[in-house]
Short mmCIF file of C-alpha atoms (C1' of nucleotides) in Angstrom, two decimals:
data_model
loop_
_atom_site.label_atom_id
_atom_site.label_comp_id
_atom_site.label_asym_id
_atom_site.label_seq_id
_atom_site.Cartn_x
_atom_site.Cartn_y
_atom_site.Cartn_z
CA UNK D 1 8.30 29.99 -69.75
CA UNK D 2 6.16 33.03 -69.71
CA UNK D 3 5.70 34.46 -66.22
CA UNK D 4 1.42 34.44 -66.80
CA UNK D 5 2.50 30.11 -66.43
CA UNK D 6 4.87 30.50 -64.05
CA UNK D 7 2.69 32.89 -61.22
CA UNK D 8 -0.60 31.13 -62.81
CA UNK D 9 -2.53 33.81 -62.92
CA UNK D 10 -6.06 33.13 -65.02
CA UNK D 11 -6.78 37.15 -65.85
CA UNK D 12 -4.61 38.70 -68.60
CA UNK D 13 -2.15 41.44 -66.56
CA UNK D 14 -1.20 45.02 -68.33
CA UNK D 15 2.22 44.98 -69.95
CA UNK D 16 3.68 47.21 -67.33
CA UNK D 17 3.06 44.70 -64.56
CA UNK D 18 4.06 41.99 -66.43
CA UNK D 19 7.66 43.53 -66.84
CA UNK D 20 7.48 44.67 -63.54
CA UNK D 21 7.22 40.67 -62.35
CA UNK D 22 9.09 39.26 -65.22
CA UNK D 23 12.10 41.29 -63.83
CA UNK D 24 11.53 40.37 -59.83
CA UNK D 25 11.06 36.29 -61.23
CA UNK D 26 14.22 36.90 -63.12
CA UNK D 27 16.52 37.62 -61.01
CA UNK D 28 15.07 35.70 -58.04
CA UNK D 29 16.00 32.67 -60.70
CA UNK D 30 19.64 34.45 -61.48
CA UNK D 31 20.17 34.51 -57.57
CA UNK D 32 18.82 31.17 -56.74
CA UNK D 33 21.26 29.39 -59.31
CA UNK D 34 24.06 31.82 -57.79
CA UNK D 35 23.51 31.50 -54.29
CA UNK D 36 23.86 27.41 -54.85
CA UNK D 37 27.54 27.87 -56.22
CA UNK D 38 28.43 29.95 -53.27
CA UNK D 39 26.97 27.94 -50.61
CA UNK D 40 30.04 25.22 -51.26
CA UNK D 41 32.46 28.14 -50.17
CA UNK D 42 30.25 29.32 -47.30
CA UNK D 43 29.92 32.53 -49.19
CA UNK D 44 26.76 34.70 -48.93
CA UNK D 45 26.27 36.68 -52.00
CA UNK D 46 26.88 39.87 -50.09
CA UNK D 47 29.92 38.74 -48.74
CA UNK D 48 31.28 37.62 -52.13
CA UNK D 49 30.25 41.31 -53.33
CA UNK D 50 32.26 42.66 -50.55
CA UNK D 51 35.02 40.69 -52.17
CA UNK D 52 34.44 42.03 -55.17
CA UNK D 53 34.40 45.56 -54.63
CA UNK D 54 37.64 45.22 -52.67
CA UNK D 55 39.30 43.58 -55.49
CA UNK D 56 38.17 46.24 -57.54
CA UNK D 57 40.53 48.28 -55.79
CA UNK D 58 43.39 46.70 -56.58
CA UNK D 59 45.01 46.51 -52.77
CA UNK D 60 44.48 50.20 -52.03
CA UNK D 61 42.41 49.86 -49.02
CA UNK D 62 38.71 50.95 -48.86
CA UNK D 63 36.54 53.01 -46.54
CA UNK D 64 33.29 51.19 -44.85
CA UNK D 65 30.95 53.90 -46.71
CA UNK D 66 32.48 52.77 -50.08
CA UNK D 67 31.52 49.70 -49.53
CA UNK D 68 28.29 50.31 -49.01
CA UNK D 69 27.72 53.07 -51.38
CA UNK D 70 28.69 50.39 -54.87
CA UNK D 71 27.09 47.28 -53.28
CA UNK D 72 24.09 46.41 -55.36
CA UNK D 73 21.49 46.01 -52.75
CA UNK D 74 22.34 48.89 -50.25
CA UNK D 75 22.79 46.29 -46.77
CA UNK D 76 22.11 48.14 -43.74
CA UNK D 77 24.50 46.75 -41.76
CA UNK D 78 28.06 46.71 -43.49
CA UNK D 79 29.81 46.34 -39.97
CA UNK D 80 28.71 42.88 -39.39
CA UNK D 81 29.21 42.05 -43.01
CA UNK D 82 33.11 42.95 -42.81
CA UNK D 83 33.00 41.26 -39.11
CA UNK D 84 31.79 37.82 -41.22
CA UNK D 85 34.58 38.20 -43.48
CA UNK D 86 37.28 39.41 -41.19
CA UNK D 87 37.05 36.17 -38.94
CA UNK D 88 37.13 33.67 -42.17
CA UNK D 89 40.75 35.91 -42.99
CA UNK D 90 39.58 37.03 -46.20
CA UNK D 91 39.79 40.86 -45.86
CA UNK D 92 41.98 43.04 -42.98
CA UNK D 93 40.49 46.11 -41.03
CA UNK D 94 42.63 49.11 -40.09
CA UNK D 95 41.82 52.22 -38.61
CA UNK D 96 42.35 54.73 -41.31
CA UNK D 97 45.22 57.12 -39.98
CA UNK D 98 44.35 60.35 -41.69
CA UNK D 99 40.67 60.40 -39.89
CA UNK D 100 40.45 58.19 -37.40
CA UNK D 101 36.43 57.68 -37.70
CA UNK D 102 37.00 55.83 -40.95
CA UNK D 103 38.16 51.78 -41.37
CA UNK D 104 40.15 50.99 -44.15
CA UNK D 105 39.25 47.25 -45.18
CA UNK D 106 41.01 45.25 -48.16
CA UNK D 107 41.39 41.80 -49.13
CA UNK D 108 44.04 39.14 -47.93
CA UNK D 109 45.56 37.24 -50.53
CA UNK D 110 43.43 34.35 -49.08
CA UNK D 111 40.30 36.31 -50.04
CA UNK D 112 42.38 36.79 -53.62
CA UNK D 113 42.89 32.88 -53.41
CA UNK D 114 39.27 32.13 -52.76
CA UNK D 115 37.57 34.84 -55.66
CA UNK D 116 39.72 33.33 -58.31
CA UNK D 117 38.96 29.86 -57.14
CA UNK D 118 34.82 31.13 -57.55
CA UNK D 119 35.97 32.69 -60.81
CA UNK D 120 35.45 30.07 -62.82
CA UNK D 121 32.27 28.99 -61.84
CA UNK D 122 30.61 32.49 -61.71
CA UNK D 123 31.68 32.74 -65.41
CA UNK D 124 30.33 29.63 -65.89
CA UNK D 125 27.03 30.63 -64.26
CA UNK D 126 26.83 33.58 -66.34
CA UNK D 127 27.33 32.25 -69.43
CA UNK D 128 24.71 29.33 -69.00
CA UNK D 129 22.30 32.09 -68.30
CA UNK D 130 23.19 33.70 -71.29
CA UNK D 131 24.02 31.39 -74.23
CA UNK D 132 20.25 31.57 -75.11
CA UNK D 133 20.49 35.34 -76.30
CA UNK D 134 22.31 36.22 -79.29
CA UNK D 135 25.10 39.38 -78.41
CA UNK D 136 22.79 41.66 -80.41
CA UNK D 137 20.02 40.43 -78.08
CA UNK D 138 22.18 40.75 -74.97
CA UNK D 139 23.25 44.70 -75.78
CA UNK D 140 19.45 44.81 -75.96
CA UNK D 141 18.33 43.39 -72.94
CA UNK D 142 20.66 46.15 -71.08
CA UNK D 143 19.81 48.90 -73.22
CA UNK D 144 15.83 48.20 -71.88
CA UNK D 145 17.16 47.88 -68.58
CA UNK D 146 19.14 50.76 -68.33
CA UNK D 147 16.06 52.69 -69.84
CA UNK D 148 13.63 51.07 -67.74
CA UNK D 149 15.47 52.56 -64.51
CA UNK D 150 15.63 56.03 -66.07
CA UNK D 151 12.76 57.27 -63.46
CA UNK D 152 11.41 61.15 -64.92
CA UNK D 153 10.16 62.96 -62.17
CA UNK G 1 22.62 55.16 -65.96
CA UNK G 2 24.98 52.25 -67.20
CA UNK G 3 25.18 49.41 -64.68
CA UNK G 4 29.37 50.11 -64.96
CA UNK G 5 28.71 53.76 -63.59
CA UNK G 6 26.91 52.62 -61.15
CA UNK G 7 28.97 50.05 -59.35
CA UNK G 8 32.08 52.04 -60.84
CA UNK G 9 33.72 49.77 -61.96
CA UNK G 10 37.27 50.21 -63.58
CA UNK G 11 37.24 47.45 -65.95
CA UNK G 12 35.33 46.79 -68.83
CA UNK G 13 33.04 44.15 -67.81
CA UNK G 14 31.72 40.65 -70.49
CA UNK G 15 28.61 40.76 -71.63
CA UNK G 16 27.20 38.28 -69.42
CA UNK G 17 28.38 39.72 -66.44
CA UNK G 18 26.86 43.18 -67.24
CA UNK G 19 23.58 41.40 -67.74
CA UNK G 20 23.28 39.31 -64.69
CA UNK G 21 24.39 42.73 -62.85
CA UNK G 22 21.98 45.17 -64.27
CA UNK G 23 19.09 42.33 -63.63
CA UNK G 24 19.90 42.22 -60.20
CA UNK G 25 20.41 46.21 -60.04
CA UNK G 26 17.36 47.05 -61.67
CA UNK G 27 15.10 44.53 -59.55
CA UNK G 28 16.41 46.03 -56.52
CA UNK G 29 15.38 49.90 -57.63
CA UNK G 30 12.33 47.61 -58.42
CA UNK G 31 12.00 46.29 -54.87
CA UNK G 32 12.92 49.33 -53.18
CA UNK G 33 10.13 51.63 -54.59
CA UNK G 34 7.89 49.29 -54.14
CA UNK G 35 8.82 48.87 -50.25
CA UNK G 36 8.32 52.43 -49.89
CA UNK G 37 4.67 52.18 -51.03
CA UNK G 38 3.66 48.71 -49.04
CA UNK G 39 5.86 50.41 -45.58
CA UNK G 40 2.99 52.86 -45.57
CA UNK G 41 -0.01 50.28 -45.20
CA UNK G 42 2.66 48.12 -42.79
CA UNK G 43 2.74 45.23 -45.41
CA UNK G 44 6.06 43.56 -46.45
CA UNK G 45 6.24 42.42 -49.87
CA UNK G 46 5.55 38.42 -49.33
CA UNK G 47 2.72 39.44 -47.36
CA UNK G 48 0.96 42.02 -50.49
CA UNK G 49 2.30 39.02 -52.48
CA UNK G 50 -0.23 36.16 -50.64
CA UNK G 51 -3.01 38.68 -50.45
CA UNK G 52 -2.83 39.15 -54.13
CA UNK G 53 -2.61 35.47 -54.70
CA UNK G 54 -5.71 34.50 -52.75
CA UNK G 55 -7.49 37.44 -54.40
CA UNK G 56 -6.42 35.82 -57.60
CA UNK G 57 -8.61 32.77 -56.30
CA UNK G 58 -11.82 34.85 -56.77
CA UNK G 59 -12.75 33.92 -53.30
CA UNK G 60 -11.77 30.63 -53.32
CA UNK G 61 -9.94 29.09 -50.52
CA UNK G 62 -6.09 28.08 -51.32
CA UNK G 63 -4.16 25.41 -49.64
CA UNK G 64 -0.65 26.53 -48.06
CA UNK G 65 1.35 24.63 -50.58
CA UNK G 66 -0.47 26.50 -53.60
CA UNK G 67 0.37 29.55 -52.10
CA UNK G 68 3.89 28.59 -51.56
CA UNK G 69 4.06 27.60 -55.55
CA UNK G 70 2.92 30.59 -56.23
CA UNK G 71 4.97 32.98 -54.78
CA UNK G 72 7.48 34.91 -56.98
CA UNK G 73 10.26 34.09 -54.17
CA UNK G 74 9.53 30.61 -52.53
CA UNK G 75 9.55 31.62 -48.91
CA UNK G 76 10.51 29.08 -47.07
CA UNK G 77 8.00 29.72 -44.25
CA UNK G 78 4.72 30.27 -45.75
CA UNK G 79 3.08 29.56 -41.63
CA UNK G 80 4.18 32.27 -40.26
CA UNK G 81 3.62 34.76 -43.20
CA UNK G 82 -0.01 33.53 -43.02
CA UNK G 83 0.21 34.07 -39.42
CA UNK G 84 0.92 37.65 -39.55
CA UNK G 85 -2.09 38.32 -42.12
CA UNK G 86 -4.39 36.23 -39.68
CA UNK G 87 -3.04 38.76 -36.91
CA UNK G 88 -4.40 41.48 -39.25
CA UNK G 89 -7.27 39.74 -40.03
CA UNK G 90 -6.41 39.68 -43.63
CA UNK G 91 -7.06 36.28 -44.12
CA UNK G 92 -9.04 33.17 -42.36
CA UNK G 93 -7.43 30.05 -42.07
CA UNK G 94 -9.38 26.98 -41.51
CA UNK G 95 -8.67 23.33 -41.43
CA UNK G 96 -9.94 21.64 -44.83
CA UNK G 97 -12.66 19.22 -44.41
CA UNK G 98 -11.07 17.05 -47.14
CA UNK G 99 -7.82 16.86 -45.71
CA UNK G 100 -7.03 17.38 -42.47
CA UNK G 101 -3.19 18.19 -43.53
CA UNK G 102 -4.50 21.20 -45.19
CA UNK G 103 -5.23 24.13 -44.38
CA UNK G 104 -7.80 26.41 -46.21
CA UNK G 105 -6.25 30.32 -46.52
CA UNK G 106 -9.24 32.78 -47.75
CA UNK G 107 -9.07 36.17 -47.40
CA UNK G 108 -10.88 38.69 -45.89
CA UNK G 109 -13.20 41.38 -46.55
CA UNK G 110 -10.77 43.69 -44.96
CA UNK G 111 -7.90 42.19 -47.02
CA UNK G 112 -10.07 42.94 -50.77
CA UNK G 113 -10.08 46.81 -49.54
CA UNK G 114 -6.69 46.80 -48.24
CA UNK G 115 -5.58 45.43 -51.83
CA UNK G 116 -8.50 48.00 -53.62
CA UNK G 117 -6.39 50.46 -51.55
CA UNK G 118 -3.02 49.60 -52.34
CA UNK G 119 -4.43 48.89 -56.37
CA UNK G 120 -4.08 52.54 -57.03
CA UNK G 121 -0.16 53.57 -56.23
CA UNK G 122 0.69 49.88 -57.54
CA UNK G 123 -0.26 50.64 -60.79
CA UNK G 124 0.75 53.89 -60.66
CA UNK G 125 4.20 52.68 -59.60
CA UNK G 126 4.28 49.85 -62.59
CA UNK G 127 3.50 53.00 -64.64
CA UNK G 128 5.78 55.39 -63.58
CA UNK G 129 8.49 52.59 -64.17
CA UNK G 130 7.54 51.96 -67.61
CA UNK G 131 6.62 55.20 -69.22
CA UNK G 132 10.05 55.10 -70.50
CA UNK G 133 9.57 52.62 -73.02
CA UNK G 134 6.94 52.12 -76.13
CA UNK G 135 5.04 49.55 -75.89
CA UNK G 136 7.08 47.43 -78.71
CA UNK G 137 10.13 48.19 -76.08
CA UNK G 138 8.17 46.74 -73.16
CA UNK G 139 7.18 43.48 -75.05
CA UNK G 140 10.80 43.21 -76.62
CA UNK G 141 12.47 43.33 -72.59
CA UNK G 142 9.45 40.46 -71.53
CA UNK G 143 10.49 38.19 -74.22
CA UNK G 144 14.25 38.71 -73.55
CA UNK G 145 13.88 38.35 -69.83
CA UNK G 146 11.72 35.10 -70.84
CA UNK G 147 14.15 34.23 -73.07
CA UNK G 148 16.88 34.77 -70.99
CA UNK G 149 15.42 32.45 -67.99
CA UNK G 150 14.98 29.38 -70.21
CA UNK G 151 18.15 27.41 -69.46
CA UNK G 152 19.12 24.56 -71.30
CA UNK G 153 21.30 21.70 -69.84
"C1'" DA Q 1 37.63 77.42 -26.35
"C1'" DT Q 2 32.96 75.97 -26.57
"C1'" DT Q 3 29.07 74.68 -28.83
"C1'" DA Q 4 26.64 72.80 -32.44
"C1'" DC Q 5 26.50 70.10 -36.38
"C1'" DA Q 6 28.04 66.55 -39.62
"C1'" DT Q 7 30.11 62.23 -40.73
"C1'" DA Q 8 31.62 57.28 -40.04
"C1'" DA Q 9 31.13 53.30 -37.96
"C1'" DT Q 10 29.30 50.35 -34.38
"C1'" DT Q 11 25.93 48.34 -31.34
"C1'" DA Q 12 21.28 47.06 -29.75
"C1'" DT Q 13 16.82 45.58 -30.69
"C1'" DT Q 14 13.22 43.74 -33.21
"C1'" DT Q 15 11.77 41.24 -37.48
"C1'" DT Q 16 12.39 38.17 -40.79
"C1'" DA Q 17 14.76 34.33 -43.41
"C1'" DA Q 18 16.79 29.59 -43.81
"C1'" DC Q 19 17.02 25.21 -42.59
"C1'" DA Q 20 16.21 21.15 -40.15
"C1'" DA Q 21 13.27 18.50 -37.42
"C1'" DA Q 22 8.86 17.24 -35.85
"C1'" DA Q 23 3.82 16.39 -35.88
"C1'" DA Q 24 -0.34 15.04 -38.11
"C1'" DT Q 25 -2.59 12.88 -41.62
"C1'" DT Q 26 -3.09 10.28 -45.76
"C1'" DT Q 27 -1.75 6.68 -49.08
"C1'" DA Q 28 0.22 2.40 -50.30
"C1'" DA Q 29 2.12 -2.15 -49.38
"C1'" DT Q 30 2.30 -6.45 -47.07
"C1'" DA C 1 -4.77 -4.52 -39.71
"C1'" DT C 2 -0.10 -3.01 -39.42
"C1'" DT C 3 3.74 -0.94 -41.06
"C1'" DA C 4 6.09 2.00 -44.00
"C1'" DA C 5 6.31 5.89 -46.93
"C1'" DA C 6 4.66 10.25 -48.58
"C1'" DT C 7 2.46 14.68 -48.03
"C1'" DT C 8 1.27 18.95 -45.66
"C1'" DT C 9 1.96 22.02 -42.25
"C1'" DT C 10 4.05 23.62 -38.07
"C1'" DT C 11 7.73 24.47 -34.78
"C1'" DG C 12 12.45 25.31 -33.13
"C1'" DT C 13 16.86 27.06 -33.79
"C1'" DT C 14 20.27 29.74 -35.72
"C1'" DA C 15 21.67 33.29 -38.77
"C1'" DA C 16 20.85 37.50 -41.19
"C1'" DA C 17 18.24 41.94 -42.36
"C1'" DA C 18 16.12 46.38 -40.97
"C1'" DT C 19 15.95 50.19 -38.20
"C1'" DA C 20 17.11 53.17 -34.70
"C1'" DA C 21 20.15 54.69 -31.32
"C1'" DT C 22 24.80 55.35 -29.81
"C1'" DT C 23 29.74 56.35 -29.89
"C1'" DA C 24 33.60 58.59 -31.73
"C1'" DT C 25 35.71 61.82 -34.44
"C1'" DG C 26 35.99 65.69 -37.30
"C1'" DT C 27 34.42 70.46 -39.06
"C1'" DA C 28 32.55 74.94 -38.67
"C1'" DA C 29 30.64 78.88 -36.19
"C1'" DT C 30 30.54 82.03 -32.48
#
DNA sequence: ATTACATAATTATTTTAACAAAAATTTAAT
DNA sequence: ATTAAATTTTTGTTAAAATAATTATGTAAT
């Protein structure tokens, strides 16, 4: 459906603010359909990124400002977040020993037990979304995206 | 930047994965811009988002449920986002003669030339975001995003 | 050693979001 | 006419986000 129907708008909009909405629809739709598979876990989609980026660590423990620096929307409050996560058992805190200012948080094997338990259906999710677009088309998409974000100046 | 640089990532990530990530990535540099340009008139970006749609009425008042459709994310408490605009005295909400359930939003005078303001860096931010691509690149990344959205099943 | 500055994380406060429940009105059915 | 159901909006409650301020520790300069 082209955004124009979907936002109804009656006057024809410039190209550049078309994108600009057709991205902000998109992945309002993309986190919509997510946030429904993670509800059954009690998951919010920060919290499963959290996950994530711990995981991506393979065990070694990680520093709050890590954390924060590769989650994809900057949260401002990444204490709370860990707090959330730390009472369902799914990641440990420790006071990191060579600076004592820093936390070093990683993920319990329950977390472990409960991402590859969501594996499946985020895969699933993901592919759904994207069985429509050829691979060619796919490679495209992020090559515009990727571009798109290149701000000069 | 690639969207595996940017959460750094060790692993090479599907296709479909990448995707969904560098959506959601590229609508939050999106987002965030576009906060810093609203923050400066004390607008949040549901509230520019219902002044735009009632302008889009050509003066026309709009029933609370049409502005709810309308909205790129369905808020889920369209009251009290009118009730901040009627606090600025953005908009004018009346009860509609038709239907007493309804209510009729309009805005304001003062809302037109705080959105004949704003017009200016909008654009200049869609711009600015796009200047990147050619025009063929632009229409290309609309019709994959459309694309992309249309799920069967 | 003391001071100032920088960094890391937490806490406090105010706004906003999400969700459910309620209120008011209209429409439809008996 | 009465009751039930549907629609539209509001309100209440709880949880989460945003921002600023605070605490604690570390680093560097004098």
């Amino acid at each position: 459906m082209k955004i124009e129907d979907i936002i109804k708008t009656t006057s024809p909009m410039a190209i550049g603010k078309r994108t600009v909405l057709n991205i902000m629809y998109t992945q309002n739709v993309l986190s919509e359909r997510f946030n429904e598979i993670l509800k059954a876990y009690d998951l919010s989609p920060e919290q499963f990124n959290v996950l994530r980026i711990l995981k991506g660590q393979n065990g070694k423990p990680t520093n709050m400002c890590v954390i924060q620096e590769r989650m994809i929307a900057k949260t401002s409050n990444t204490t709370r977040l860990v707090d959330k996560l730390l009472l369902k058992e799914l990641v440990t805190r420790e006071i990191c020993p060579d600076n004592r200012r820093k936390m070093e948080i990683a993920i319990t094997e329950k977390g472990l037990e409960l991402l590859a338990e969501l594996n499946p259906k985020v895969e699933c999710h993901e592919s759904v979304l994207t069985q429509n677009l050829t691979p060619e088309e796919l490679e495209q998409l992020n090559y515009l995206l990727e571009k798109f974000r290149t701000i000069n100046q």
